[in-house]
PDB file of C-alpha atoms in Angstrom:
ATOM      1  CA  UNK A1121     196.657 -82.439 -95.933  1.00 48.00           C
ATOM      2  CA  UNK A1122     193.462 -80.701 -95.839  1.00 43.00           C
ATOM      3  CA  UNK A1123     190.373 -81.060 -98.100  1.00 47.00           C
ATOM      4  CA  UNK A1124     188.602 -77.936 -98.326  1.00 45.00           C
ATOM      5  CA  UNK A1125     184.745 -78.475 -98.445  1.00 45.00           C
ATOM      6  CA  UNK A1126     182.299 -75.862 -99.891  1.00 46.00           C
ATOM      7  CA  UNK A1127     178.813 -74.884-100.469  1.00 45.00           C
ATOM      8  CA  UNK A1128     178.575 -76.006-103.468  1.00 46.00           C
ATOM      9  CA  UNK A1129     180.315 -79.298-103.543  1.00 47.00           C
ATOM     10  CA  UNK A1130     179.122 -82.031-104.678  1.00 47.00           C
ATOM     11  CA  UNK A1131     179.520 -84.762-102.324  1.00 46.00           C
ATOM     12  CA  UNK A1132     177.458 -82.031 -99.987  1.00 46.00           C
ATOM     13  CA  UNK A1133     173.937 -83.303-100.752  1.00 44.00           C
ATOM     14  CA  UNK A1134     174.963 -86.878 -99.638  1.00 43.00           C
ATOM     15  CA  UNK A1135     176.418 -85.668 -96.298  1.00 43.00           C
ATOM     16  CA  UNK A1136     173.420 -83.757 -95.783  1.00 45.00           C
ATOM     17  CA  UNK A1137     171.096 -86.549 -97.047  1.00 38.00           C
ATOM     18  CA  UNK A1138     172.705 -89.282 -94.767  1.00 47.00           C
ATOM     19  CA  UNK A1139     172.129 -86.974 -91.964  1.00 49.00           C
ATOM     20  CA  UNK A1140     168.331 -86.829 -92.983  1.00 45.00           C
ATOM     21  CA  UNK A1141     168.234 -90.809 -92.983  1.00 46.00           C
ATOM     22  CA  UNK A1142     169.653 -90.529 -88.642  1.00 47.00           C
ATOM     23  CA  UNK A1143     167.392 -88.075 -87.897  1.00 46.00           C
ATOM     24  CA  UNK A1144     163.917 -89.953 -89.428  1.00 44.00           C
ATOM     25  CA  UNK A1145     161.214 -91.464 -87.136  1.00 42.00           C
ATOM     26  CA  UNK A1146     159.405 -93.577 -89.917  1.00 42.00           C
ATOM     27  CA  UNK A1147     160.127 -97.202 -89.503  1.00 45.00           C
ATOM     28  CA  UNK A1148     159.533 -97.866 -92.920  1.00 43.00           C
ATOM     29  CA  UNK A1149     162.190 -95.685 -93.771  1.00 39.00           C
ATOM     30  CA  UNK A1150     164.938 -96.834 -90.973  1.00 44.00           C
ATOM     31  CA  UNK A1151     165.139-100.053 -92.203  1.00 39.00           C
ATOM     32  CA  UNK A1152     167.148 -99.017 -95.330  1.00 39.00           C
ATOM     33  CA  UNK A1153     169.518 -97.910 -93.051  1.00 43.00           C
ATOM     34  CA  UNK A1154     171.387-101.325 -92.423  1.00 45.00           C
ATOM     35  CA  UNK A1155     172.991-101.307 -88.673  1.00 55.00           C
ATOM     36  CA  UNK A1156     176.623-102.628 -87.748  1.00 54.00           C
ATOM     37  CA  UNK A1157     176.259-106.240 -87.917  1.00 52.00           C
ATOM     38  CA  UNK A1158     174.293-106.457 -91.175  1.00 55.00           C
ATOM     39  CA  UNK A1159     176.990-104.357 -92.731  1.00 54.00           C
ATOM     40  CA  UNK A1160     179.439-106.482 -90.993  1.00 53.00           C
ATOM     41  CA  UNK A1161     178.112-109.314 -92.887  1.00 46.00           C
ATOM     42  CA  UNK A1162     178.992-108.122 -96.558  1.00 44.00           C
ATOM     43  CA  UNK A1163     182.046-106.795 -95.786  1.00 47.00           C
ATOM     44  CA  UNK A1164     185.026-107.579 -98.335  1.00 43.00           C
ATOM     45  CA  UNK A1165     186.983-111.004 -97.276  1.00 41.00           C
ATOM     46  CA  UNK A1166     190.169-109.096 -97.501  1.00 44.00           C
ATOM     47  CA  UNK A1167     189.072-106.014 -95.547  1.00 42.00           C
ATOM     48  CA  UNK A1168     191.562-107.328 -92.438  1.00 42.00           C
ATOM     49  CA  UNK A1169     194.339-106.809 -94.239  1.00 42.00           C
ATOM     50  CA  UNK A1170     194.115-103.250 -95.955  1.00 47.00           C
ATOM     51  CA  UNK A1171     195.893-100.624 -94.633  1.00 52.00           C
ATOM     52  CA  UNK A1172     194.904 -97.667 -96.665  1.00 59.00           C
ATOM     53  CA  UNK A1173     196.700 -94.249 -96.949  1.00 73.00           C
ATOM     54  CA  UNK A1174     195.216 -91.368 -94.544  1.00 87.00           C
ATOM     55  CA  UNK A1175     192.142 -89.358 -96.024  1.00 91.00           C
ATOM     56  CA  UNK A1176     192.495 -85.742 -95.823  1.00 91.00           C
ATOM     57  CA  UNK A1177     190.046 -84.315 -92.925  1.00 90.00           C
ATOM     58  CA  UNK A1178     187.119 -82.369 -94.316  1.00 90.00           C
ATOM     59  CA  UNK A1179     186.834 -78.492 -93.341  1.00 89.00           C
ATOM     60  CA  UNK A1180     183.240 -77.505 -93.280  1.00 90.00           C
ATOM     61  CA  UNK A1181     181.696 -73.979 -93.610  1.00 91.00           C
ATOM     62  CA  UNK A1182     181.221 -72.828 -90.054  1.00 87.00           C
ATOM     63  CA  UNK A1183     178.265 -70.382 -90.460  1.00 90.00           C
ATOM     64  CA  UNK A1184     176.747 -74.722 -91.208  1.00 93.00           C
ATOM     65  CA  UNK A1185     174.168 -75.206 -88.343  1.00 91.00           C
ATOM     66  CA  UNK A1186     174.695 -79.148 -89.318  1.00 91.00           C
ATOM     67  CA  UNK A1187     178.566 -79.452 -89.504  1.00 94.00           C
ATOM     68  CA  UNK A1188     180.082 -81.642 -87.415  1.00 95.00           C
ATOM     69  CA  UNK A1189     181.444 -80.601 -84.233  1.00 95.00           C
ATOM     70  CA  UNK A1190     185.163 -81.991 -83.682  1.00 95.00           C
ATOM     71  CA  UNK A1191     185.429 -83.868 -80.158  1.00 96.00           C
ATOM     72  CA  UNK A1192     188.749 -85.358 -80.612  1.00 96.00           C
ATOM     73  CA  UNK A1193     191.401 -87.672 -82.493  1.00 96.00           C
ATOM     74  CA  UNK A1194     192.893 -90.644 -81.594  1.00 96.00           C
ATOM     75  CA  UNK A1195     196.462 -91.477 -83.525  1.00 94.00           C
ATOM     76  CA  UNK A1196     196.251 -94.870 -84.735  1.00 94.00           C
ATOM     77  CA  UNK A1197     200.141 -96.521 -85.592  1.00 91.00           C
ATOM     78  CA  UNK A1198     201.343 -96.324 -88.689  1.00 90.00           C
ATOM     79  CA  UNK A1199     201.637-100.491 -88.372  1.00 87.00           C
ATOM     80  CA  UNK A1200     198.207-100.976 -87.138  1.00 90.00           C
ATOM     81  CA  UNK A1201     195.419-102.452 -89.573  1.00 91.00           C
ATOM     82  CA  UNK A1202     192.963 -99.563 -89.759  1.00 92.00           C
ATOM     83  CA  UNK A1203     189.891-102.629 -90.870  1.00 92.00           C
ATOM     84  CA  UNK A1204     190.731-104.395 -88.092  1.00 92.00           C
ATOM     85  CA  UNK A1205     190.401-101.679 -85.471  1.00 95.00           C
ATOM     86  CA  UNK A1206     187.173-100.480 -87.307  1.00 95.00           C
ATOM     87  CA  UNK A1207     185.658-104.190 -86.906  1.00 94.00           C
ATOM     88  CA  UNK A1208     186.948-104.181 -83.329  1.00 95.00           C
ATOM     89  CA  UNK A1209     185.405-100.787 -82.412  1.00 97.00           C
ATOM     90  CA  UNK A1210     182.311-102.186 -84.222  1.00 96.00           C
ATOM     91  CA  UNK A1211     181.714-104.848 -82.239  1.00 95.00           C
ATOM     92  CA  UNK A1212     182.524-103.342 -78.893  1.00 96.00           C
ATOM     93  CA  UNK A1213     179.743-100.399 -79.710  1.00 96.00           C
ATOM     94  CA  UNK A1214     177.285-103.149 -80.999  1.00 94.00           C
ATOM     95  CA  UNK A1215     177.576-105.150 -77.751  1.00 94.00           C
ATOM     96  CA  UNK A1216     177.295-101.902 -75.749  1.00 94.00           C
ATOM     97  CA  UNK A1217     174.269-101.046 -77.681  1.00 92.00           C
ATOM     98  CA  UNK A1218     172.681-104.360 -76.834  1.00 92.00           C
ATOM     99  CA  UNK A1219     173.116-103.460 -73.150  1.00 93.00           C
ATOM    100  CA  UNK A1220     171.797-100.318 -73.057  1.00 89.00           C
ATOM    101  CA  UNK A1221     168.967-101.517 -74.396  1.00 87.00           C
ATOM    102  CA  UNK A1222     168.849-100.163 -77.615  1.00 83.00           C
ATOM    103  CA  UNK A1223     169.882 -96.759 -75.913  1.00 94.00           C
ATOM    104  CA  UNK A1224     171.952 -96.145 -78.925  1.00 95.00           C
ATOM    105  CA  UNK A1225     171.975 -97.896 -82.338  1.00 94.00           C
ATOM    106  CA  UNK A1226     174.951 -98.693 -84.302  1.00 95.00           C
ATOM    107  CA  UNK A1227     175.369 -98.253 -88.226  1.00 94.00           C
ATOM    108  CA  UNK A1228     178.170 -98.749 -90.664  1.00 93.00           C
ATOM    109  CA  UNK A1229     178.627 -95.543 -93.047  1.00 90.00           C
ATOM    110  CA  UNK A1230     180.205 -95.878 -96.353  1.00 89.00           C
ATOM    111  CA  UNK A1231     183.862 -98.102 -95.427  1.00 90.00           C
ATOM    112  CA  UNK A1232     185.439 -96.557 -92.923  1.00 94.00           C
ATOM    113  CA  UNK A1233     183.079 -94.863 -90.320  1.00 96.00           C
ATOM    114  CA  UNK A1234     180.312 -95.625 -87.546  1.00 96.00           C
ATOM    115  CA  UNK A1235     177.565 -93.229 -86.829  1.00 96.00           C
ATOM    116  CA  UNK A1236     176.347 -94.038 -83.416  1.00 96.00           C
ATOM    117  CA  UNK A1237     172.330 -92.335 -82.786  1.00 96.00           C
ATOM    118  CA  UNK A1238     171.068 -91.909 -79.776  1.00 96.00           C
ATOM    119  CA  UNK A1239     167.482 -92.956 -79.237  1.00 94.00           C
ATOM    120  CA  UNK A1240     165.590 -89.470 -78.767  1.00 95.00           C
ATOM    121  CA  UNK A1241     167.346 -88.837 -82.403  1.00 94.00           C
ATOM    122  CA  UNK A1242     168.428 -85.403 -81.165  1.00 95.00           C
ATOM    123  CA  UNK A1243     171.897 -85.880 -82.255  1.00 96.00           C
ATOM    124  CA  UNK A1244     174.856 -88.749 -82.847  1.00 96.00           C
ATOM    125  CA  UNK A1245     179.002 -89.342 -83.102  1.00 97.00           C
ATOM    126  CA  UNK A1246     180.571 -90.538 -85.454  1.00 97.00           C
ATOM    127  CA  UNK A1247     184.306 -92.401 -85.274  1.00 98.00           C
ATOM    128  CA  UNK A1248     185.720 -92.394 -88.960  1.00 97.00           C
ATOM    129  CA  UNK A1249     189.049 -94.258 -89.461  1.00 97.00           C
ATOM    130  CA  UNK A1250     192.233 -93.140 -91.077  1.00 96.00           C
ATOM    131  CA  UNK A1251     191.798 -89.721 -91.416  1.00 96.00           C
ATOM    132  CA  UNK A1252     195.038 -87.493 -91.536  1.00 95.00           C
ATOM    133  CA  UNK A1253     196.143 -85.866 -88.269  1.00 93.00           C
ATOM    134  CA  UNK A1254     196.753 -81.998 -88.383  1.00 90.00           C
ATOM    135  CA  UNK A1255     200.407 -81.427 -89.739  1.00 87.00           C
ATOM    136  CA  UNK A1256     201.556 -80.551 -85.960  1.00 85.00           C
ATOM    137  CA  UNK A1257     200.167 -83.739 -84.791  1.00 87.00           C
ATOM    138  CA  UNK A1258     201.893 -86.137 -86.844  1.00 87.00           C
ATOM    139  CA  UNK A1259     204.693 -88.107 -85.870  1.00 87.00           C
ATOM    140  CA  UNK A1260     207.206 -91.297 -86.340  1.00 87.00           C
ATOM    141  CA  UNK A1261     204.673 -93.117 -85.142  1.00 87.00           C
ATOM    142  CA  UNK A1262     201.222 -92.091 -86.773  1.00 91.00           C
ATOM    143  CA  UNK A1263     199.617 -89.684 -89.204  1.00 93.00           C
ATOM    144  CA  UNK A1264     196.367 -91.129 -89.262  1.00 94.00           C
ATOM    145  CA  UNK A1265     193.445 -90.856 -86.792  1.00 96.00           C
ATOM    146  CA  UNK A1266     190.211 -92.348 -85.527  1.00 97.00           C
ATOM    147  CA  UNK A1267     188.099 -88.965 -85.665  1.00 97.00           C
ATOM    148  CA  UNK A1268     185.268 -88.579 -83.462  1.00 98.00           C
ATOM    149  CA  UNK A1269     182.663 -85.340 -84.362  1.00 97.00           C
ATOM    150  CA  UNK A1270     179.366 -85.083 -83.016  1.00 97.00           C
ATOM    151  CA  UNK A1271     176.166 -84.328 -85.478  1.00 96.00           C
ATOM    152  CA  UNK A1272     173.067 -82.428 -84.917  1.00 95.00           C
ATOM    153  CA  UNK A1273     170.280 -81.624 -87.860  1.00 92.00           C
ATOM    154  CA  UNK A1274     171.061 -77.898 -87.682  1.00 92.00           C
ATOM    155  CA  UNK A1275     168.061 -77.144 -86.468  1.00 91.00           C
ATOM    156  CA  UNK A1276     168.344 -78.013 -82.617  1.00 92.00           C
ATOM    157  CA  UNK A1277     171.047 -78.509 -79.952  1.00 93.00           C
ATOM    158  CA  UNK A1278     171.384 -81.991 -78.743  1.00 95.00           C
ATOM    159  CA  UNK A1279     169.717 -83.280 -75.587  1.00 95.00           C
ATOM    160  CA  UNK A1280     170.585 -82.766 -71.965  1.00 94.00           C
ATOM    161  CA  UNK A1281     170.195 -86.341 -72.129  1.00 94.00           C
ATOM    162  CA  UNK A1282     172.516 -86.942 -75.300  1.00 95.00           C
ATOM    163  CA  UNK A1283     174.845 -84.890 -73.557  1.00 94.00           C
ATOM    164  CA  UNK A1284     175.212 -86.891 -70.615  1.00 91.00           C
ATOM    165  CA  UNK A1285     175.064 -90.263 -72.097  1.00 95.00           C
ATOM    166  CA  UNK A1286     177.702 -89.204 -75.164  1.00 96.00           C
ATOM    167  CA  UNK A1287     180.130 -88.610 -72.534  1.00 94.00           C
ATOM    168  CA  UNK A1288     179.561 -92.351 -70.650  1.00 94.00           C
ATOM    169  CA  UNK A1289     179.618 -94.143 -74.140  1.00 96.00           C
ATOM    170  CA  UNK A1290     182.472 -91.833 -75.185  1.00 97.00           C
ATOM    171  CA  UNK A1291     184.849 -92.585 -71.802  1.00 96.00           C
ATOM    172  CA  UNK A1292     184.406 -96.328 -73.084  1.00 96.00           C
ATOM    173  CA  UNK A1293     185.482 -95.556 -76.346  1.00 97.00           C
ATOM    174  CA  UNK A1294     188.543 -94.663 -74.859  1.00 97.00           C
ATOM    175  CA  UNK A1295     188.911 -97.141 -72.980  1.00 96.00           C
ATOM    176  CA  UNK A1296     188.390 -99.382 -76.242  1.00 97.00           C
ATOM    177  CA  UNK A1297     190.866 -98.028 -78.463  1.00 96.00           C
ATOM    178  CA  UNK A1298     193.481 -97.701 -75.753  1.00 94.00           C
ATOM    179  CA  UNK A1299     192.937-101.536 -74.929  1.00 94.00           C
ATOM    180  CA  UNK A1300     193.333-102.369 -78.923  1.00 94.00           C
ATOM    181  CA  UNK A1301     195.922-100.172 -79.580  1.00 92.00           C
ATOM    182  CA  UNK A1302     198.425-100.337 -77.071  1.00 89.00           C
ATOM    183  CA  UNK A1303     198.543-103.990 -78.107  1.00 85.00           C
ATOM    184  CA  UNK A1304     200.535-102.816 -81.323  1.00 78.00           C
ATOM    185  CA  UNK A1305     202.757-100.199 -79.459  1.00 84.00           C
ATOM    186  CA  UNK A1306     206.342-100.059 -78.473  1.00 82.00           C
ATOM    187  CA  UNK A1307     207.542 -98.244 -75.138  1.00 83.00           C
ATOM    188  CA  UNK A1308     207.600 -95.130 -76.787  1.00 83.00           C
ATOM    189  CA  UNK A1309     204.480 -95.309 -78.781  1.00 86.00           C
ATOM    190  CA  UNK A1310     202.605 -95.674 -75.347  1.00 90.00           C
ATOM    191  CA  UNK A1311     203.520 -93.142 -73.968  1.00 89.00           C
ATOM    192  CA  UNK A1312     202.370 -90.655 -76.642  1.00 89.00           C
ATOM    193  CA  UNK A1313     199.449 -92.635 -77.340  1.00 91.00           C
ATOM    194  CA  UNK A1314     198.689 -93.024 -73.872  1.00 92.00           C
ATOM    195  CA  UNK A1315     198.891 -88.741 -73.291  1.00 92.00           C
ATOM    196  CA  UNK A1316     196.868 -88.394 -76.515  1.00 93.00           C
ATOM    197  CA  UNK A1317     194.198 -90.461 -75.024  1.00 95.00           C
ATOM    198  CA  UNK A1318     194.097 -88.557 -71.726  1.00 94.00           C
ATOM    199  CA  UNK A1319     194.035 -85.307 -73.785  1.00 94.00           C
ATOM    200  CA  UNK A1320     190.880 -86.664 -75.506  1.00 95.00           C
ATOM    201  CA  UNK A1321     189.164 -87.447 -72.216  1.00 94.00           C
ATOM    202  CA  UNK A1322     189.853 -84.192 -70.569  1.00 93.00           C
ATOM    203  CA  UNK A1323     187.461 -82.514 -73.487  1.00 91.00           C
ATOM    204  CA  UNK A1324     184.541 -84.379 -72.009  1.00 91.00           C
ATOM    205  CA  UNK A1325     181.811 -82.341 -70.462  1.00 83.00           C
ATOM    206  CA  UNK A1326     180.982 -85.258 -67.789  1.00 80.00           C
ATOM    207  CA  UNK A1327     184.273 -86.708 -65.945  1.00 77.00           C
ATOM    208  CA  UNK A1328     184.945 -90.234 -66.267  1.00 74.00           C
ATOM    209  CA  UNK A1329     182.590 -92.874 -63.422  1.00 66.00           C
TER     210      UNK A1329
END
């Protein structure tokens, strides 16, 4: 299912004014932005063991300078706690965050999603969980998806730099989910989970180190 998003919507002045809050340089105004682990904190006690149904994937007006750009999709098994992949996938970006040295930083938005800015602010990704797959790329096993888009304010592309180190952050990723979810697959499951995943990392501008 598809969710068809227009102009005038009206959830479209709080994508547009999260994406204001990424892209600020006042520290005063940052720290209303609450990063991974502080969000981590007042998450629900029960959170581990929802499994929602998928969300429809939004379709944005593509004459939008600011709309996401779709990188890829990772199925995630119909059996698999979509909370406790997001928590997982949480901590492994706020521990890789730490050892860039602050090269990225790490923020919980709304439930299900982690924004992921890079430190000259000229763009982020995103990885929002358990939204539906395109009707040709649902199967037995999964019809949900960890969706990764990249965002830019519209106004300018994203750095060389961005570029380069979205691709290194983005191979690990990967590597992540893969590790986490192939713990929940059968046989079969790997081996379409496994091809999705190499699909995914053949859309990379920069090959894998």
């Amino acid at each position: 299912p598809v969710q068809r998003r227009t102009g005038s919507s009206d959830d479209e002045e709080p994508r547009r004014l999260a994406l204001a809050m990424w892209y600020v340089f006042d520290k005063e105004l940052e720290e209303f932005v609450p990063t991974y682990q502080d969000s981590k904190q007042t998450s629900r006690p029960d959170s581990n063991s929802r499994r929602k149904g998928a969300k429809p994937k939004k379709v944005y007006d593509p004459n939008d300078p600011a709309a996401p750009k779709e990188l890829f999709a990772i199925p995630i098994p119909n059996h698999m706690k979509i909370d406790s992949l997001l928590q997982s996938m949480g901590t492994y970006l706020a521990r890789k965050s730490q050892e860039s040295r602050s090269m990225w930083k790490v923020n919980m938005y709304g439930e299900d999603a982690l924004h992921v800015l890079f430190q000259d602010h000229s763009a982020m990704f995103s990885l929002d969980f358990g939204i539906a797959l395109d009707e040709s790329s649902v199967t037995e096993y999964a019809d949900s998806s960890v969706l990764v888009e990249r965002h830019t304010d519209g106004r300018k592309p994203a750095s060389l730099q961005y570029m380069l180190q979205e691709s290194v952050m983005l191979h690990g990723v990967l590597d992540a989910l893969s590790k986490l979810i192939l713990e929940y697959v059968k046989e079969d499951e790997e081996r379409y989970l496994i091809k999705e995943v190499e699909k995914a990392r053949m859309t990379l501008p920069a090959r894998r180190a």
